Structures are given as C-alpha cells and as structure tokens.
CSV table of N, CA, C and O in Angstrom, one decimal:
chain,number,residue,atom,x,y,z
A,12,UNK,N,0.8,-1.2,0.0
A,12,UNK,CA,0.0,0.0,0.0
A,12,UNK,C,0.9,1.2,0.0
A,12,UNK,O,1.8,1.3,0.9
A,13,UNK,N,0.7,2.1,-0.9
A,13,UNK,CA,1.2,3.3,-0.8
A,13,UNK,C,1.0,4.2,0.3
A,13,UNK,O,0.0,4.7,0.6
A,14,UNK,N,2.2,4.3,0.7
A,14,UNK,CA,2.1,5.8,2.3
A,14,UNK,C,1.0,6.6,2.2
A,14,UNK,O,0.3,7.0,3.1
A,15,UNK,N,0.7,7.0,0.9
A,15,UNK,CA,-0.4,8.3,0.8
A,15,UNK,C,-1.8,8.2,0.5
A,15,UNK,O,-2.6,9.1,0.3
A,16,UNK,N,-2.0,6.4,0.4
A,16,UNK,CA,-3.4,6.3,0.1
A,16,UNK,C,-3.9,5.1,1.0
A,16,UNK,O,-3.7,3.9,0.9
A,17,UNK,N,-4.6,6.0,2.1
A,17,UNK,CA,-5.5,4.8,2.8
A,17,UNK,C,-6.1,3.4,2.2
A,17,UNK,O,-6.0,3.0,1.0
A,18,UNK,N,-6.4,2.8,3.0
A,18,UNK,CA,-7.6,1.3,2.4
A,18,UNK,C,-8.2,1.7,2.0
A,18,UNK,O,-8.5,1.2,0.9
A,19,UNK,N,-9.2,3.1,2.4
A,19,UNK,CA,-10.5,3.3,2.1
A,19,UNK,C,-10.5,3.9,1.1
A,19,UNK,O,-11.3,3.6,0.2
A,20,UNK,N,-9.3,5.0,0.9
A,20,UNK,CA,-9.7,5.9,-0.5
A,20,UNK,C,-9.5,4.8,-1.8
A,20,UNK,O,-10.2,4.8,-2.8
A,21,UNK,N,-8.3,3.7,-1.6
A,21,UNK,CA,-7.8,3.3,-2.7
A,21,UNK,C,-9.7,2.1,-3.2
A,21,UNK,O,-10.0,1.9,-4.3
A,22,UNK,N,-10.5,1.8,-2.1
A,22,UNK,CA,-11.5,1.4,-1.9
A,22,UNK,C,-12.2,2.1,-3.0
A,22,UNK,O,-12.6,1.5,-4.0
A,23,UNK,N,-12.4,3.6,-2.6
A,23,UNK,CA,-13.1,4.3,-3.0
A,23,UNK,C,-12.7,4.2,-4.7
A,23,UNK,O,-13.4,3.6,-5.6
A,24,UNK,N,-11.5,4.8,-4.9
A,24,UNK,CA,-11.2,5.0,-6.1
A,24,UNK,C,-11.1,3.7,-6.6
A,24,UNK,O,-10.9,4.0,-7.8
A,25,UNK,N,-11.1,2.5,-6.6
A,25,UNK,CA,-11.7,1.4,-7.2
A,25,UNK,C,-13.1,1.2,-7.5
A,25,UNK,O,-13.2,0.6,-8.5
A,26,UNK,N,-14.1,1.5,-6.9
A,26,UNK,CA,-15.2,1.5,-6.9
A,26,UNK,C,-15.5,2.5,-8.3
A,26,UNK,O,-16.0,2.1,-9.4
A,27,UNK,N,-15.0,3.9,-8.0
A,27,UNK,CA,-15.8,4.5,-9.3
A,27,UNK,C,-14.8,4.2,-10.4
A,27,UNK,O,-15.2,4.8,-11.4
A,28,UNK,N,-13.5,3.5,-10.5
A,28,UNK,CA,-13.0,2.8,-11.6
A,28,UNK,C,-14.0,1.7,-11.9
A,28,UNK,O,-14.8,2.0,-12.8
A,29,UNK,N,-14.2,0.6,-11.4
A,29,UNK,CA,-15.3,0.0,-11.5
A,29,UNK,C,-16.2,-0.1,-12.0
A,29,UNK,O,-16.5,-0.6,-13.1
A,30,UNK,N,-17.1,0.7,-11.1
A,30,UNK,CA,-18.2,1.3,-11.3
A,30,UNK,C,-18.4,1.8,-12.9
A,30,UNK,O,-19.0,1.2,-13.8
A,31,UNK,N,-17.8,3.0,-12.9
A,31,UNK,CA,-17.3,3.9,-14.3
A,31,UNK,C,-17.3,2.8,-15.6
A,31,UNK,O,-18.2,2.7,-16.4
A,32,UNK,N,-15.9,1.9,-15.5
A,32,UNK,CA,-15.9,0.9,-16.8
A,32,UNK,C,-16.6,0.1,-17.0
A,32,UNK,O,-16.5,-0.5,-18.0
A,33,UNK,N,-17.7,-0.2,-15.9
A,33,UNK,CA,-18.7,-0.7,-16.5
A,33,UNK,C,-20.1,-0.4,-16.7
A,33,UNK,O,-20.7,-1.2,-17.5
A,34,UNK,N,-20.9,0.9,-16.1
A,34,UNK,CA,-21.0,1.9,-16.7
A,34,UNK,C,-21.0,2.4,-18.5
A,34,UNK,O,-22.0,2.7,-19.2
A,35,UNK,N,-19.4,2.1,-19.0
A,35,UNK,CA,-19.0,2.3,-20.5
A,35,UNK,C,-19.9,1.7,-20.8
A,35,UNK,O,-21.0,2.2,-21.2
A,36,UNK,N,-19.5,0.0,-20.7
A,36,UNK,CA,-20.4,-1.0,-21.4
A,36,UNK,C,-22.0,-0.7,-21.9
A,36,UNK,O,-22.6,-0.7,-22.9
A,37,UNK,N,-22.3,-0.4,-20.4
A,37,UNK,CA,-23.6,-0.5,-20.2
A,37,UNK,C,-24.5,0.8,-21.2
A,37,UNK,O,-25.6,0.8,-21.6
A,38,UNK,N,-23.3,1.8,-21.3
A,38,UNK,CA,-23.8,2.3,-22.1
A,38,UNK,C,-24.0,1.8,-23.2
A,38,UNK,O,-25.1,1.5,-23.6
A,39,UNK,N,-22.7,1.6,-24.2
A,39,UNK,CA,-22.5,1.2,-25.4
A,39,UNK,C,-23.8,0.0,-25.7
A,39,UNK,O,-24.6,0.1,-26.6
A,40,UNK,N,-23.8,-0.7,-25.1
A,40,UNK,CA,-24.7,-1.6,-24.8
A,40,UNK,C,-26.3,-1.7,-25.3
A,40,UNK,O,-26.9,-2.2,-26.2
A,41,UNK,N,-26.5,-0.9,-23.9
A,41,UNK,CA,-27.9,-0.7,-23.3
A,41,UNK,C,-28.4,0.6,-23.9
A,41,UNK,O,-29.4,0.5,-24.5
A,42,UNK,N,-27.7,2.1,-24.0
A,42,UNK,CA,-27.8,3.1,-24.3
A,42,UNK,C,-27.7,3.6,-25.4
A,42,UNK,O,-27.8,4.8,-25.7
A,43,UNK,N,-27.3,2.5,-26.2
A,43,UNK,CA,-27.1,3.1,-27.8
A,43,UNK,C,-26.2,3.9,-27.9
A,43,UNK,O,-26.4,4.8,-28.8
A,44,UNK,N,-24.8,3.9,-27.1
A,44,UNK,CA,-23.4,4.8,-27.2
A,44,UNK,C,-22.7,4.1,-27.9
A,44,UNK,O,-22.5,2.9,-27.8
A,45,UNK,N,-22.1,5.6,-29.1
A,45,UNK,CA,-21.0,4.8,-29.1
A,45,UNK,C,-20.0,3.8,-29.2
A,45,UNK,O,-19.4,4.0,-28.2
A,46,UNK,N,-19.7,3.0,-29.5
A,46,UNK,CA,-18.7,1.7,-29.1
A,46,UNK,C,-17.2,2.6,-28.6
A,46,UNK,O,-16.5,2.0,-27.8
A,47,UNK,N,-16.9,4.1,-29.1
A,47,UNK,CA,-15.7,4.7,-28.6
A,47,UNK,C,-15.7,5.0,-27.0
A,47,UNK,O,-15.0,5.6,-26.3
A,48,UNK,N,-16.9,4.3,-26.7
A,48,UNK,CA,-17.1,4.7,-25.0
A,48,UNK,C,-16.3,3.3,-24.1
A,48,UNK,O,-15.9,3.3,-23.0
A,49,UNK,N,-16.1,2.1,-25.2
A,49,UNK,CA,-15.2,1.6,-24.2
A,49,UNK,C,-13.8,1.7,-24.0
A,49,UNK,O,-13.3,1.2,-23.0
A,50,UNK,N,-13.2,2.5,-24.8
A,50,UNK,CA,-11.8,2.7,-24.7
A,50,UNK,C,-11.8,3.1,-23.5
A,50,UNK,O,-11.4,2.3,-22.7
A,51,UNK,N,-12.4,4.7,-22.7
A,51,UNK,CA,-12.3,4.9,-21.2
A,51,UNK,C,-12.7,3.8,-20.0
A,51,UNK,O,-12.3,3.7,-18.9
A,52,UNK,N,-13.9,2.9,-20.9
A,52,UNK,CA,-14.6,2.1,-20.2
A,52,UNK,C,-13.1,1.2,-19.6
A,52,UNK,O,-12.9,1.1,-18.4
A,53,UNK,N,-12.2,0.5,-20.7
A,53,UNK,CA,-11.5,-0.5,-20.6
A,53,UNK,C,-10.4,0.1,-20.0
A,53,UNK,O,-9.9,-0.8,-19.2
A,54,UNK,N,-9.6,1.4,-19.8
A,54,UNK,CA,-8.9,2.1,-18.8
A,54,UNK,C,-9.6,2.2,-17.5
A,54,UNK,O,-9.1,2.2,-16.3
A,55,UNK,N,-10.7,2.1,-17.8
A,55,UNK,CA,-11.2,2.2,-16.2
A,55,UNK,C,-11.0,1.0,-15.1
A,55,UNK,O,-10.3,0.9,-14.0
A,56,UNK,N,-11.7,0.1,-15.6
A,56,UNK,CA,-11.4,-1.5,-15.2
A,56,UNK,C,-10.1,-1.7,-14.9
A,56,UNK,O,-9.8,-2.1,-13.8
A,57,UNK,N,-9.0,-1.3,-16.3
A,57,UNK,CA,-7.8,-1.7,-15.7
A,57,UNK,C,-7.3,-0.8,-14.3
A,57,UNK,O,-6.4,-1.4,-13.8
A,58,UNK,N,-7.5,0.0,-14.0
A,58,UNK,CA,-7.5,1.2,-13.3
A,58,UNK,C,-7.6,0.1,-11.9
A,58,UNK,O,-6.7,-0.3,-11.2
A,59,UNK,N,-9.1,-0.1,-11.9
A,59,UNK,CA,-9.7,-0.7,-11.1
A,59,UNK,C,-9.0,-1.9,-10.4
A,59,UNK,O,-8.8,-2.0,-9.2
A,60,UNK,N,-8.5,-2.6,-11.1
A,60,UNK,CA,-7.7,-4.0,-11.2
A,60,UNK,C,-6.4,-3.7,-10.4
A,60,UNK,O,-6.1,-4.3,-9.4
A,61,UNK,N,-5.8,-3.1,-10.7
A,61,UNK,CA,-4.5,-2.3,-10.1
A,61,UNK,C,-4.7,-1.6,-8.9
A,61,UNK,O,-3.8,-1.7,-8.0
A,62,UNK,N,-6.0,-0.9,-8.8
A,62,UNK,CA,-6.4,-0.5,-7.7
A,62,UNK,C,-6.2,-1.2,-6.4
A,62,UNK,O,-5.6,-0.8,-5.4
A,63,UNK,N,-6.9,-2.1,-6.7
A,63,UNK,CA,-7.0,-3.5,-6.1
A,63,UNK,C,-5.9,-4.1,-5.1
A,63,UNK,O,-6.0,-4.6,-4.0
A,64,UNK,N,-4.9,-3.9,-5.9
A,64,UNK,CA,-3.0,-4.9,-5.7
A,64,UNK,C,-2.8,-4.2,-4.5
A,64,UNK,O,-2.2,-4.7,-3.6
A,65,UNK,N,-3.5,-2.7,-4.3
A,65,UNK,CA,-2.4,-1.4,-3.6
A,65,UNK,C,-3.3,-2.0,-2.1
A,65,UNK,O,-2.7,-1.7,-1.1
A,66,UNK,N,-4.4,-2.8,-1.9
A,66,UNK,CA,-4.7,-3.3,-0.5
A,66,UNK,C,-3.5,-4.5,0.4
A,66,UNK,O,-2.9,-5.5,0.1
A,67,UNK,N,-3.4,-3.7,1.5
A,67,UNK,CA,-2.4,-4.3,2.1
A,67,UNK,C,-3.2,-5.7,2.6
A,67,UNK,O,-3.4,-5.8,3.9
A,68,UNK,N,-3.5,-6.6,1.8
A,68,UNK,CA,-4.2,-7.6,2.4
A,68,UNK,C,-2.9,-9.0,2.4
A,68,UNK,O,-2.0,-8.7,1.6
A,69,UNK,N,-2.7,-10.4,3.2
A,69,UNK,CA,-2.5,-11.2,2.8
A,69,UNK,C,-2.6,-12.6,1.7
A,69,UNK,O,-1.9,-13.4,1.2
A,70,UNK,N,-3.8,-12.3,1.8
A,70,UNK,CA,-5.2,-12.8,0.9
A,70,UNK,C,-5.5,-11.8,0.2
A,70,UNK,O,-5.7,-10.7,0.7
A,71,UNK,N,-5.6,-12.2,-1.7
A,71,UNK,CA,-6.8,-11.4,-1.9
A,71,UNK,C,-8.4,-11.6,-2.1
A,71,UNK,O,-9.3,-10.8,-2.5
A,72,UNK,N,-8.4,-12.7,-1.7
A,72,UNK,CA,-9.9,-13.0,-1.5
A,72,UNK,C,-10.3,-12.0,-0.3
A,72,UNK,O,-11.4,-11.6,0.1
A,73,UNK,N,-9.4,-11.9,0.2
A,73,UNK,CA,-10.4,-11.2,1.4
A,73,UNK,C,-10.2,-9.6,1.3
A,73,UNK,O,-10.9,-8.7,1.9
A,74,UNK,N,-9.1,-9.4,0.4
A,74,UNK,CA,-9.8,-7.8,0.2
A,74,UNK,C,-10.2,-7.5,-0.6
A,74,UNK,O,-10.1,-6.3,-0.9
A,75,UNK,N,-10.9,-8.4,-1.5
A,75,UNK,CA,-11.9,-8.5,-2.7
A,75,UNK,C,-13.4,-8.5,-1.8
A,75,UNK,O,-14.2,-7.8,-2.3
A,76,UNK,N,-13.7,-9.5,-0.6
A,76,UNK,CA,-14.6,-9.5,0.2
A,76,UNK,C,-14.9,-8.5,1.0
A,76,UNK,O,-16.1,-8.4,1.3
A,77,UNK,N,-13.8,-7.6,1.5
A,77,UNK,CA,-14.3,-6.0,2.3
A,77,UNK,C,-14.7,-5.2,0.8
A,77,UNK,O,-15.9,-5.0,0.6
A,78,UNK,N,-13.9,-4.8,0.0
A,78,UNK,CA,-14.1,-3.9,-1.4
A,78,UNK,C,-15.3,-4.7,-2.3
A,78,UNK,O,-15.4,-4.4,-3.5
A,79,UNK,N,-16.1,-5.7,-1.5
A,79,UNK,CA,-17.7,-5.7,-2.0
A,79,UNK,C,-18.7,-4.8,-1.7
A,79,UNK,O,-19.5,-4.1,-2.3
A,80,UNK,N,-18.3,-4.8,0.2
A,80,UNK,CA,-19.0,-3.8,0.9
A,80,UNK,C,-19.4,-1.9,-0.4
A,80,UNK,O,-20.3,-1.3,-1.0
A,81,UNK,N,-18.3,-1.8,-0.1
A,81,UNK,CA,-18.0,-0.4,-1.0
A,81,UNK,C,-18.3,-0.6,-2.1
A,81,UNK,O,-18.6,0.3,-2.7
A,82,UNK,N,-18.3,-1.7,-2.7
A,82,UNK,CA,-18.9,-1.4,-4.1
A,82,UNK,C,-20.2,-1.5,-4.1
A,82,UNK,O,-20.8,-1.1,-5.0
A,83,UNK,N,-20.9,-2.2,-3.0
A,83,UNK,CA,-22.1,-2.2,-3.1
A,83,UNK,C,-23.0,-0.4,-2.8
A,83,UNK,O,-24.0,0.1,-3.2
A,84,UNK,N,-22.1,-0.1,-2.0
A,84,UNK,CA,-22.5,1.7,-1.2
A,84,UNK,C,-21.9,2.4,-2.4
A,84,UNK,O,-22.4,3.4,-2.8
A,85,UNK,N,-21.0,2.0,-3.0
A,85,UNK,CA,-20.6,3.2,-4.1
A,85,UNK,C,-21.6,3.1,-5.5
A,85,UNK,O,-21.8,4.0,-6.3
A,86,UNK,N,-22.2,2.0,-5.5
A,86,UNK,CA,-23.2,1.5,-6.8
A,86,UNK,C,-24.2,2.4,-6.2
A,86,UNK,O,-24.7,3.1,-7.2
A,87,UNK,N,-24.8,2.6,-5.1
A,87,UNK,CA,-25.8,2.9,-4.3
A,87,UNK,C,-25.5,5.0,-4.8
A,87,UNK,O,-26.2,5.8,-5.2
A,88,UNK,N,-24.4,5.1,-4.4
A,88,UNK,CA,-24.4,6.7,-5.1
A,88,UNK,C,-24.2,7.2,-6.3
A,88,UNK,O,-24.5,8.2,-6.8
A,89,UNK,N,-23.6,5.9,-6.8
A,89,UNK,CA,-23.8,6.3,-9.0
A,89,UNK,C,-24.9,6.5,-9.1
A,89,UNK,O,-25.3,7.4,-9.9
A,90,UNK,N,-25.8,5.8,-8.4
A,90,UNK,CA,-27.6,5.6,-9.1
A,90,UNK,C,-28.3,7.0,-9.0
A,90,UNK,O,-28.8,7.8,-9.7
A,91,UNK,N,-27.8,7.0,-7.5
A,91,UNK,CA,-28.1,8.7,-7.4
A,91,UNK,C,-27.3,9.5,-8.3
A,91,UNK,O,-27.7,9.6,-9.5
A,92,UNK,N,-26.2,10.0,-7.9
A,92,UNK,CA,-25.9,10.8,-8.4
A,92,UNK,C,-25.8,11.1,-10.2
A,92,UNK,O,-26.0,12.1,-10.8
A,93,UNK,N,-25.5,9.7,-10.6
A,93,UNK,CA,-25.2,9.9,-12.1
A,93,UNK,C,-26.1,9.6,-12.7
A,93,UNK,O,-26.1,10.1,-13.9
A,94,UNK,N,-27.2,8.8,-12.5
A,94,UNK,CA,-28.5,8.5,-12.9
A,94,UNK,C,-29.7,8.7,-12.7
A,94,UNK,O,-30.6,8.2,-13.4
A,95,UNK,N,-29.8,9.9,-11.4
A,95,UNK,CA,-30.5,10.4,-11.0
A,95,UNK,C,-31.9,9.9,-10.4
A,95,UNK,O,-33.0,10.5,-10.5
A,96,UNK,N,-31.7,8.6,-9.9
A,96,UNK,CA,-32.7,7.9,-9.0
A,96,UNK,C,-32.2,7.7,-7.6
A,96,UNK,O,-31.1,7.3,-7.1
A,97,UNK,N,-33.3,8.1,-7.1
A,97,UNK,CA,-32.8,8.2,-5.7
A,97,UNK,C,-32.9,6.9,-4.6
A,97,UNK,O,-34.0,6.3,-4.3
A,98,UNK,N,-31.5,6.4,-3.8
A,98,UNK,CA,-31.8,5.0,-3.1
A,98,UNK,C,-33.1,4.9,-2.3
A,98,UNK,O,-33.2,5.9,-1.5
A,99,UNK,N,-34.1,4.0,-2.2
A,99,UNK,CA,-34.7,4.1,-1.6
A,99,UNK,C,-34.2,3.1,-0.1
A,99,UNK,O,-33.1,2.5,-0.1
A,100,UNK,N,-35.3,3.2,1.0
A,100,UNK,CA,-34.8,2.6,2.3
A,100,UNK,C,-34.0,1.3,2.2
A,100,UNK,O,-32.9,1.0,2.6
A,101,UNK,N,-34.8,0.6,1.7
A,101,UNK,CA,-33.9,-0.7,1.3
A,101,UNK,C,-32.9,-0.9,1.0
A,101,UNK,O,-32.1,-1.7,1.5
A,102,UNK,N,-32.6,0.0,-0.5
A,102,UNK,CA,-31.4,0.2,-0.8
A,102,UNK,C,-30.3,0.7,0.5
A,102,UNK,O,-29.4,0.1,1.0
A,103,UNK,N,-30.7,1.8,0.8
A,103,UNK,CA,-30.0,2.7,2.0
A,103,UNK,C,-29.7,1.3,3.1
A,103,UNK,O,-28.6,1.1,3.5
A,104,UNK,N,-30.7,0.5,3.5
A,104,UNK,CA,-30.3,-0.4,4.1
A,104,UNK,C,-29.4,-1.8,4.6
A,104,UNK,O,-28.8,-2.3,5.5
A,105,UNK,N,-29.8,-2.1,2.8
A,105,UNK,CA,-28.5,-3.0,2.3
A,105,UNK,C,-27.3,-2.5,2.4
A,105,UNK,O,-26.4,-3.1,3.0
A,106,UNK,N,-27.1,-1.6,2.0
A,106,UNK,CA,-25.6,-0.7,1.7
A,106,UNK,C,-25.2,-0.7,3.5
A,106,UNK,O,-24.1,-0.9,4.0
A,107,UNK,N,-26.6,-0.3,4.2
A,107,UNK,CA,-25.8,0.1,5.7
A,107,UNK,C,-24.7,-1.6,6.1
A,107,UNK,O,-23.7,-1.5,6.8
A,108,UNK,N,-25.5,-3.1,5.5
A,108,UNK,CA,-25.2,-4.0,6.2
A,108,UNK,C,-24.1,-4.5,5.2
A,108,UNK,O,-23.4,-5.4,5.7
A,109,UNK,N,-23.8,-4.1,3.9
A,109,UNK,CA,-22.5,-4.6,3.4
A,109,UNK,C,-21.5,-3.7,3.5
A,109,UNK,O,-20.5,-3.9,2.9
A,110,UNK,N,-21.7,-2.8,4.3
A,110,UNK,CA,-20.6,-1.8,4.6
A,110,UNK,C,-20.1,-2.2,6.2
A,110,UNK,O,-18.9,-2.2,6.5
A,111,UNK,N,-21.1,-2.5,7.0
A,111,UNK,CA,-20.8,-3.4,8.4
A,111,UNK,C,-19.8,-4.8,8.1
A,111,UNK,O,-18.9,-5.1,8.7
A,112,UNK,N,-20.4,-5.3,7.0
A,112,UNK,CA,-19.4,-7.2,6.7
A,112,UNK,C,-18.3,-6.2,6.3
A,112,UNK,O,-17.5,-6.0,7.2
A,113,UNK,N,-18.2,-5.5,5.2
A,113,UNK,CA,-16.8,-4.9,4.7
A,113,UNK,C,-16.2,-4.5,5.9
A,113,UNK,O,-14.9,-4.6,6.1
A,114,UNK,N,-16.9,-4.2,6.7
A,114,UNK,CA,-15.7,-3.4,7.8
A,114,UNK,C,-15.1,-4.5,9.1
A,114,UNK,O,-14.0,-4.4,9.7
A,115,UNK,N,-16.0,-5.3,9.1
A,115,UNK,CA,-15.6,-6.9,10.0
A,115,UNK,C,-14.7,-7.4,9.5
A,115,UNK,O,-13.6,-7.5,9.9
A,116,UNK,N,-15.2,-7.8,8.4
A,116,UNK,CA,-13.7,-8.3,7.2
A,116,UNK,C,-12.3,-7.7,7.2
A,116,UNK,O,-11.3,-8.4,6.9
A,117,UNK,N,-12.4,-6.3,7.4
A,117,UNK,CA,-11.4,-5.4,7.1
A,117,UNK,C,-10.6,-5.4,8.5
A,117,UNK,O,-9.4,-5.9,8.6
A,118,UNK,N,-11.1,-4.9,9.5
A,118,UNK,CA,-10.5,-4.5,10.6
A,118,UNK,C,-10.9,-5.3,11.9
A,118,UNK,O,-11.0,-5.0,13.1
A,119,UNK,N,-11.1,-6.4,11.3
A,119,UNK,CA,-11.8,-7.9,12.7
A,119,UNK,C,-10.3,-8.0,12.2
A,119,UNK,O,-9.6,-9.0,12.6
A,120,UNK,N,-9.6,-8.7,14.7
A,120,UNK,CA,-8.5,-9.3,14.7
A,120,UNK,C,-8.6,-10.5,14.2
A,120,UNK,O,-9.4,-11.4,14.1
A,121,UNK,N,-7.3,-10.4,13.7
A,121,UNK,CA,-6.8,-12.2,13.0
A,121,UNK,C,-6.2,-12.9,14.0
A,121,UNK,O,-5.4,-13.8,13.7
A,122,UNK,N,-6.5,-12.5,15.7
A,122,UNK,CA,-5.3,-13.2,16.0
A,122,UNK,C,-5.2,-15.0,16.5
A,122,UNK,O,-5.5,-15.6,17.5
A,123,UNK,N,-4.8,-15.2,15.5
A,123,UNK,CA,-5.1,-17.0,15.7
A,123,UNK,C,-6.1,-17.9,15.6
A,123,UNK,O,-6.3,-19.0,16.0
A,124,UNK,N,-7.1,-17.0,14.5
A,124,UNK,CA,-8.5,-17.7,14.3
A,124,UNK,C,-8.5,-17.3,12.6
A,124,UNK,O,-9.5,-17.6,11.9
C-alpha cells in the first residue's frame, strides 16, 4: 500500500474505476453509445484491477470481500448521483449491512482464528 493512500480511499477510487468501466459498457450496450465509449470504459477496469494490488491484504480474496461492501454503497451513489434515482430505504439499508461485513472483514482481529 502506498504511504499516501488509505484502504478506504484506494476502496473508493476502485469502486468509481469499477463502477465507471462498467458503466461504458452499459452504455454502449444498453444506451445506444458509441462503441468509442469503451476505450475509457477499458482504462477504467484496468484502473480498477491495479487499484486492487495497492490493498495491504495477505489474501486477496479477502480484500476483494471487504471492497464488495463499498462497491455495493458506491453503486448505491452512481444511481443517485449519475443516474438520478434516488436510493430508496432498502437500498440505504442494504448498503448500511454490506458496509458493516466490509468493515468486519477489514478490521476484525486475525489473531489466531
């Protein structure tokens, strides 16, 4: 992990790499964009992917298992924000309980179990 980027931000900025390149697709796709939308789309992913490495985990299964939490709460603010539907309770709710496992996962002692 790099000295200057927390778990969480490198978290973060994985998520809207993520998020983002796939997004492209969905446009190209779903939205009738372009196909030049996945060139950023396919920088983004790899973005994402790399993002990833900078978790100071032992396992990467297991910091693929906290960085669900956040991707599940960062999906939860694309919709708002970039798509302009607003989470409702449920959503808000889910997000509250995969951000709880992310954080068990993340910062639960390992010591000897």
């Amino acid at each position: 992990m790099t000295p200057s980027l927390s778990v969480l931000a490198v978290y973060a900025l994985a998520a809207l790499a993520e998020i983002g390149g796939c997004f492209a697709f969905w446009a190209w796709l779903r939205l009738d964009k372009s196909p030049l939308w996945l060139v950023p789309g396919l920088a983004s992913l790899i973005a994402f992917a790399w993002l990833l490495t900078l978790v100071d985990s032992g396992h990467a299964g297991r910091a693929y298992a906290a960085y669900g939490g956040v991707y599940v709460a960062a999906s939860l603010l694309w919709l708002w924000a970039v798509e302009g539907a607003r989470p409702d309770r449920w959503d808000l709710a889910g997000g509250a309980v995969v951000l709880l496992g992310a954080a068990i996962i993340l910062f639960g002692s390992r010591g000897g179990v």
